[in-house]
């Protein structure tokens, strides 16, 4: 057991950001990885030019890396936004315009997981109105994901860093997962279990894993405190991933941590080179 038994991928929206987007897949490959994930790379548009999509597809193909997770349009992320789908008006419209763009791009590169960030609470808007809009948009996203053979991911963030985001516990995210599956009948909505965010919320990580491993579609890790690489904080990450594996989870584990002051390629010293290619 331990790290060599996991299927890791590198999040190219938080690691290798010292490089232009199209150079990051090759950098991940040079560091020994064969799988990557991304937040929506075009923060200023939900519907980028075809040439932009083609460029990213080519960069992935040329580097021999597989995209295994992609966010739908989520507003300014990194930045003040935490998603668009529950934000009435232009942001919700952008999310809707993005649904098929993201799903079709995922299909074109063999990506089987699409993450839909819920969005912040908006001052002056009834939370019930936002939740109704969210469900409508998540149902549309789940259907688009299903059309391309993918799952839809719902993520819990952490309250200290995302105080306006409503899904700041595992149960809150699971409730939305269940609601979406009940509405579509597809069963393809899953929980994105981010160990760093849950630890920041003070949740019992072992209990969350035991309760929700069966509903988990993707895992992300960073150490805490600091959101750095494994070993830079105090979380028993290797033990927690073993627990997930024993509970039946055999999917991807996204490395979504900050490299700190060193180049991203130097932040993987904790992981033997033999354990970096996906297996």
Short mmCIF file of C-alpha atoms in Angstrom, two decimals:
data_model
loop_
_atom_site.label_atom_id
_atom_site.label_comp_id
_atom_site.label_asym_id
_atom_site.label_seq_id
_atom_site.Cartn_x
_atom_site.Cartn_y
_atom_site.Cartn_z
CA UNK A 1 0.00 0.00 0.00
CA UNK A 2 1.02 3.65 0.02
CA UNK A 3 1.73 6.21 -2.67
CA UNK A 4 2.98 3.73 -5.31
CA UNK A 5 -0.49 2.11 -5.34
CA UNK A 6 -2.28 5.34 -6.33
CA UNK A 7 -3.15 6.79 -9.74
CA UNK A 8 -1.87 10.35 -9.59
CA UNK A 9 -2.46 13.24 -11.96
CA UNK A 10 -1.05 16.76 -11.87
CA UNK A 11 -3.31 19.80 -11.71
CA UNK A 12 -1.85 22.14 -14.33
CA UNK A 13 -3.82 25.13 -13.04
CA UNK A 14 -1.90 25.23 -9.75
CA UNK A 15 1.38 23.48 -10.69
CA UNK A 16 3.70 24.54 -13.55
CA UNK A 17 1.93 27.92 -13.65
CA UNK A 18 5.37 29.50 -14.16
CA UNK A 19 4.95 28.24 -17.75
CA UNK A 20 2.42 29.20 -20.44
CA UNK A 21 -0.60 26.88 -20.49
CA UNK A 22 0.43 25.01 -23.65
CA UNK A 23 3.88 24.18 -22.22
CA UNK A 24 2.57 22.65 -19.00
CA UNK A 25 1.54 19.19 -20.30
CA UNK A 26 5.10 18.61 -21.59
CA UNK A 27 6.54 19.78 -18.26
CA UNK A 28 4.32 17.32 -16.38
CA UNK A 29 5.46 14.56 -18.75
CA UNK A 30 9.10 15.52 -18.22
CA UNK A 31 8.52 15.15 -14.46
CA UNK A 32 7.31 11.59 -15.10
CA UNK A 33 3.52 12.00 -15.12
CA UNK A 34 1.15 10.71 -17.80
CA UNK A 35 -2.12 12.22 -16.50
CA UNK A 36 -3.16 15.82 -15.81
CA UNK A 37 -6.23 17.83 -14.81
CA UNK A 38 -7.24 21.47 -15.28
CA UNK A 39 -9.52 24.15 -13.97
CA UNK A 40 -11.29 25.86 -16.88
CA UNK A 41 -8.19 27.45 -18.48
CA UNK A 42 -9.90 30.45 -20.10
CA UNK A 43 -11.09 32.48 -17.13
CA UNK A 44 -12.32 35.35 -19.28
CA UNK A 45 -14.53 33.30 -21.60
CA UNK A 46 -16.81 30.28 -21.42
CA UNK A 47 -16.64 29.82 -25.18
CA UNK A 48 -13.05 30.16 -26.42
CA UNK A 49 -12.13 30.17 -30.09
CA UNK A 50 -11.79 26.73 -31.66
CA UNK A 51 -8.09 27.47 -32.23
CA UNK A 52 -7.58 27.77 -28.45
CA UNK A 53 -9.24 24.41 -27.84
CA UNK A 54 -7.27 22.83 -30.67
CA UNK A 55 -4.03 24.22 -29.25
CA UNK A 56 -4.62 22.64 -25.85
CA UNK A 57 -5.68 19.35 -27.43
CA UNK A 58 -2.45 19.30 -29.47
CA UNK A 59 -0.31 20.12 -26.40
CA UNK A 60 -1.85 17.20 -24.51
CA UNK A 61 -1.41 14.83 -27.44
CA UNK A 62 2.15 15.90 -28.24
CA UNK A 63 3.21 15.45 -24.60
CA UNK A 64 1.58 12.03 -24.27
CA UNK A 65 -0.44 13.16 -21.25
CA UNK A 66 -4.09 12.33 -20.75
CA UNK A 67 -6.53 14.89 -19.36
CA UNK A 68 -8.50 13.10 -16.63
CA UNK A 69 -10.37 16.01 -15.04
CA UNK A 70 -11.66 19.37 -16.31
CA UNK A 71 -13.68 22.12 -14.64
CA UNK A 72 -16.60 23.71 -16.39
CA UNK A 73 -16.37 27.51 -16.67
CA UNK A 74 -16.13 28.85 -13.10
CA UNK A 75 -15.63 32.61 -13.44
CA UNK A 76 -12.39 34.16 -12.19
CA UNK A 77 -10.66 31.12 -10.70
CA UNK A 78 -8.09 31.63 -9.33
CA UNK A 79 -9.54 34.90 -8.10
CA UNK A 80 -12.72 35.99 -6.36
CA UNK A 81 -15.11 33.50 -8.00
CA UNK A 82 -15.91 29.93 -6.98
CA UNK A 83 -18.07 28.89 -9.91
CA UNK A 84 -20.85 30.40 -11.98
CA UNK A 85 -23.76 27.96 -12.13
CA UNK A 86 -25.74 29.32 -9.15
CA UNK A 87 -25.06 33.01 -9.90
CA UNK A 88 -28.13 34.55 -11.60
CA UNK A 89 -27.72 36.58 -14.75
CA UNK A 90 -24.67 36.70 -16.99
CA UNK A 91 -22.56 34.17 -15.07
CA UNK A 92 -25.25 31.49 -15.16
CA UNK A 93 -25.71 32.20 -18.88
CA UNK A 94 -21.96 31.77 -19.41
CA UNK A 95 -22.01 28.47 -17.56
CA UNK A 96 -24.83 27.23 -19.78
CA UNK A 97 -23.01 28.33 -22.91
CA UNK A 98 -19.95 26.45 -21.66
CA UNK A 99 -21.65 23.11 -20.92
CA UNK A 100 -21.43 21.62 -24.40
CA UNK A 101 -18.11 23.31 -25.17
CA UNK A 102 -16.49 21.70 -22.12
CA UNK A 103 -18.20 18.34 -22.64
CA UNK A 104 -17.23 18.16 -26.31
CA UNK A 105 -13.64 19.13 -25.53
CA UNK A 106 -13.50 16.47 -22.80
CA UNK A 107 -14.81 13.89 -25.27
CA UNK A 108 -12.17 14.89 -27.82
CA UNK A 109 -9.31 14.16 -25.39
CA UNK A 110 -10.81 11.17 -23.57
CA UNK A 111 -11.50 13.05 -20.32
CA UNK A 112 -14.16 11.29 -18.23
CA UNK A 113 -14.72 13.73 -15.35
CA UNK A 114 -16.15 17.26 -15.41
CA UNK A 115 -16.18 19.38 -12.25
CA UNK A 116 -18.96 21.95 -11.75
CA UNK A 117 -18.14 24.49 -9.03
CA UNK A 118 -21.35 25.68 -7.38
CA UNK A 119 -20.64 29.41 -7.14
CA UNK A 120 -20.72 31.90 -4.27
CA UNK A 121 -23.78 33.22 -2.49
CA UNK A 122 -24.78 36.60 -3.93
CA UNK A 123 -25.79 39.45 -1.67
CA UNK A 124 -29.47 40.33 -2.04
CA UNK A 125 -30.39 37.04 -3.74
CA UNK A 126 -32.49 34.45 -1.90
CA UNK A 127 -30.32 31.33 -1.39
CA UNK A 128 -33.33 29.20 -2.39
CA UNK A 129 -33.42 30.98 -5.77
CA UNK A 130 -29.70 30.27 -6.25
CA UNK A 131 -30.19 26.62 -5.29
CA UNK A 132 -33.05 26.22 -7.76
CA UNK A 133 -30.92 27.74 -10.54
CA UNK A 134 -28.00 25.52 -9.49
CA UNK A 135 -30.06 22.36 -9.74
CA UNK A 136 -31.33 23.32 -13.18
CA UNK A 137 -27.80 23.97 -14.43
CA UNK A 138 -26.32 20.89 -12.77
CA UNK A 139 -28.99 18.70 -14.36
CA UNK A 140 -28.04 20.12 -17.77
CA UNK A 141 -24.35 19.55 -17.01
CA UNK A 142 -24.97 15.97 -15.84
CA UNK A 143 -26.84 15.20 -19.06
CA UNK A 144 -24.03 16.67 -21.18
CA UNK A 145 -21.44 14.70 -19.21
CA UNK A 146 -23.48 11.53 -19.68
CA UNK A 147 -23.70 12.21 -23.42
CA UNK A 148 -19.90 12.00 -23.64
CA UNK A 149 -19.54 9.10 -21.18
CA UNK A 150 -18.28 11.28 -18.32
CA UNK A 151 -19.20 11.85 -14.69
CA UNK A 152 -20.21 15.18 -13.16
CA UNK A 153 -18.26 16.17 -10.04
CA UNK A 154 -19.57 18.30 -7.15
CA UNK A 155 -16.88 19.71 -4.86
CA UNK A 156 -16.90 20.89 -1.27
CA UNK A 157 -14.51 23.81 -0.67
CA UNK A 158 -13.41 25.25 2.67
CA UNK A 159 -15.08 28.05 4.59
CA UNK A 160 -11.94 29.96 5.73
CA UNK A 161 -10.80 30.49 2.11
CA UNK A 162 -14.25 30.49 0.44
CA UNK A 163 -16.59 32.12 2.98
CA UNK A 164 -19.38 32.77 0.44
CA UNK A 165 -19.39 29.25 -1.02
CA UNK A 166 -22.33 27.23 0.36
CA UNK A 167 -20.87 23.71 0.00
CA UNK A 168 -18.27 23.74 2.79
CA UNK A 169 -18.72 20.23 4.16
CA UNK A 170 -18.82 16.74 2.70
CA UNK A 171 -22.51 16.26 3.65
CA UNK A 172 -23.48 19.53 1.93
CA UNK A 173 -21.84 18.43 -1.33
CA UNK A 174 -23.27 14.90 -1.06
CA UNK A 175 -26.76 16.37 -0.65
CA UNK A 176 -26.35 18.14 -4.00
CA UNK A 177 -24.95 14.98 -5.62
CA UNK A 178 -28.02 13.06 -4.48
CA UNK A 179 -30.38 15.82 -5.62
CA UNK A 180 -28.86 15.89 -9.12
CA UNK A 181 -28.97 12.10 -9.46
CA UNK A 182 -32.60 12.04 -8.31
CA UNK A 183 -33.48 14.71 -10.89
CA UNK A 184 -31.71 13.06 -13.85
CA UNK A 185 -31.98 9.37 -13.03
CA UNK A 186 -28.51 9.00 -14.57
CA UNK A 187 -26.48 8.36 -11.43
CA UNK A 188 -23.42 10.06 -12.92
CA UNK A 189 -23.11 12.88 -10.35
CA UNK A 190 -20.28 12.11 -7.93
CA UNK A 191 -18.46 13.72 -5.03
CA UNK A 192 -15.09 15.39 -5.56
CA UNK A 193 -13.34 14.59 -2.28
CA UNK A 194 -10.64 17.21 -1.72
CA UNK A 195 -8.75 16.20 1.41
CA UNK A 196 -7.20 19.65 1.88
CA UNK A 197 -10.53 21.50 1.79
CA UNK A 198 -12.21 19.01 4.13
CA UNK A 199 -9.31 19.24 6.59
CA UNK A 200 -9.55 23.04 6.54
CA UNK A 201 -13.20 22.64 7.53
CA UNK A 202 -12.16 20.50 10.50
CA UNK A 203 -13.99 17.43 9.24
CA UNK A 204 -13.22 13.89 10.43
CA UNK A 205 -11.41 12.75 7.28
CA UNK A 206 -11.50 9.03 8.09
CA UNK A 207 -15.24 9.22 8.77
CA UNK A 208 -15.87 11.12 5.52
CA UNK A 209 -13.92 8.51 3.55
CA UNK A 210 -15.79 5.63 5.18
CA UNK A 211 -19.18 7.29 4.63
CA UNK A 212 -18.75 8.57 1.08
CA UNK A 213 -16.08 6.54 -0.76
CA UNK A 214 -18.80 4.84 -2.82
CA UNK A 215 -20.12 8.22 -4.01
CA UNK A 216 -16.65 9.65 -4.72
CA UNK A 217 -15.68 10.19 -8.36
CA UNK A 218 -12.39 12.04 -7.95
CA UNK A 219 -9.92 12.88 -5.17
CA UNK A 220 -7.58 15.84 -4.77
CA UNK A 221 -4.81 16.29 -2.21
CA UNK A 222 -2.60 18.95 -0.67
CA UNK A 223 -1.06 19.04 2.78
CA UNK A 224 -2.32 21.25 5.57
CA UNK A 225 -1.36 23.79 6.81
CA UNK A 226 -0.11 25.64 3.73
CA UNK A 227 -1.68 23.70 0.83
CA UNK A 228 1.79 22.45 -0.07
CA UNK A 229 3.10 19.10 -1.27
CA UNK A 230 2.64 15.97 0.87
CA UNK A 231 5.06 16.10 3.78
CA UNK A 232 5.05 19.89 4.10
CA UNK A 233 2.17 19.84 6.61
CA UNK A 234 0.73 17.43 9.12
CA UNK A 235 -1.95 15.47 7.22
CA UNK A 236 -1.47 11.66 7.08
CA UNK A 237 -2.10 11.71 3.33
CA UNK A 238 -0.59 8.31 2.53
CA UNK A 239 -2.71 6.70 5.26
CA UNK A 240 -5.87 8.50 4.08
CA UNK A 241 -5.35 7.41 0.47
CA UNK A 242 -4.83 3.83 1.67
CA UNK A 243 -8.10 4.11 3.54
CA UNK A 244 -9.85 5.32 0.40
CA UNK A 245 -8.40 2.41 -1.57
CA UNK A 246 -9.58 -0.08 1.08
CA UNK A 247 -13.03 1.53 0.98
CA UNK A 248 -13.22 0.75 -2.74
CA UNK A 249 -12.01 3.95 -4.41
CA UNK A 250 -9.69 3.19 -7.33
CA UNK A 251 -9.91 6.44 -9.29
CA UNK A 252 -7.57 9.37 -9.86
CA UNK A 253 -5.84 11.39 -7.16
CA UNK A 254 -5.18 14.93 -8.35
CA UNK A 255 -2.10 16.74 -7.04
CA UNK A 256 -3.65 20.15 -6.41
CA UNK A 257 -1.03 21.76 -4.22
CA UNK A 258 1.21 24.83 -4.30
CA UNK A 259 4.85 24.26 -5.17
CA UNK A 260 5.95 27.13 -2.92
CA UNK A 261 9.14 29.00 -3.77
CA UNK A 262 10.69 26.23 -5.85
CA UNK A 263 10.03 25.28 -9.47
CA UNK A 264 7.04 22.93 -9.78
CA UNK A 265 9.22 20.07 -11.05
CA UNK A 266 11.11 20.11 -7.70
CA UNK A 267 7.88 19.72 -5.68
CA UNK A 268 7.50 15.99 -6.48
CA UNK A 269 10.46 14.75 -4.41
CA UNK A 270 8.02 13.00 -2.02
CA UNK A 271 6.84 10.69 -4.83
CA UNK A 272 9.18 8.03 -6.30
CA UNK A 273 9.60 8.45 -10.04
CA UNK A 274 8.31 4.92 -10.57
CA UNK A 275 4.96 5.92 -9.00
CA UNK A 276 4.35 8.94 -11.24
CA UNK A 277 3.14 7.34 -14.51
CA UNK A 278 -0.53 6.35 -14.33
CA UNK A 279 -1.14 2.62 -14.10
#
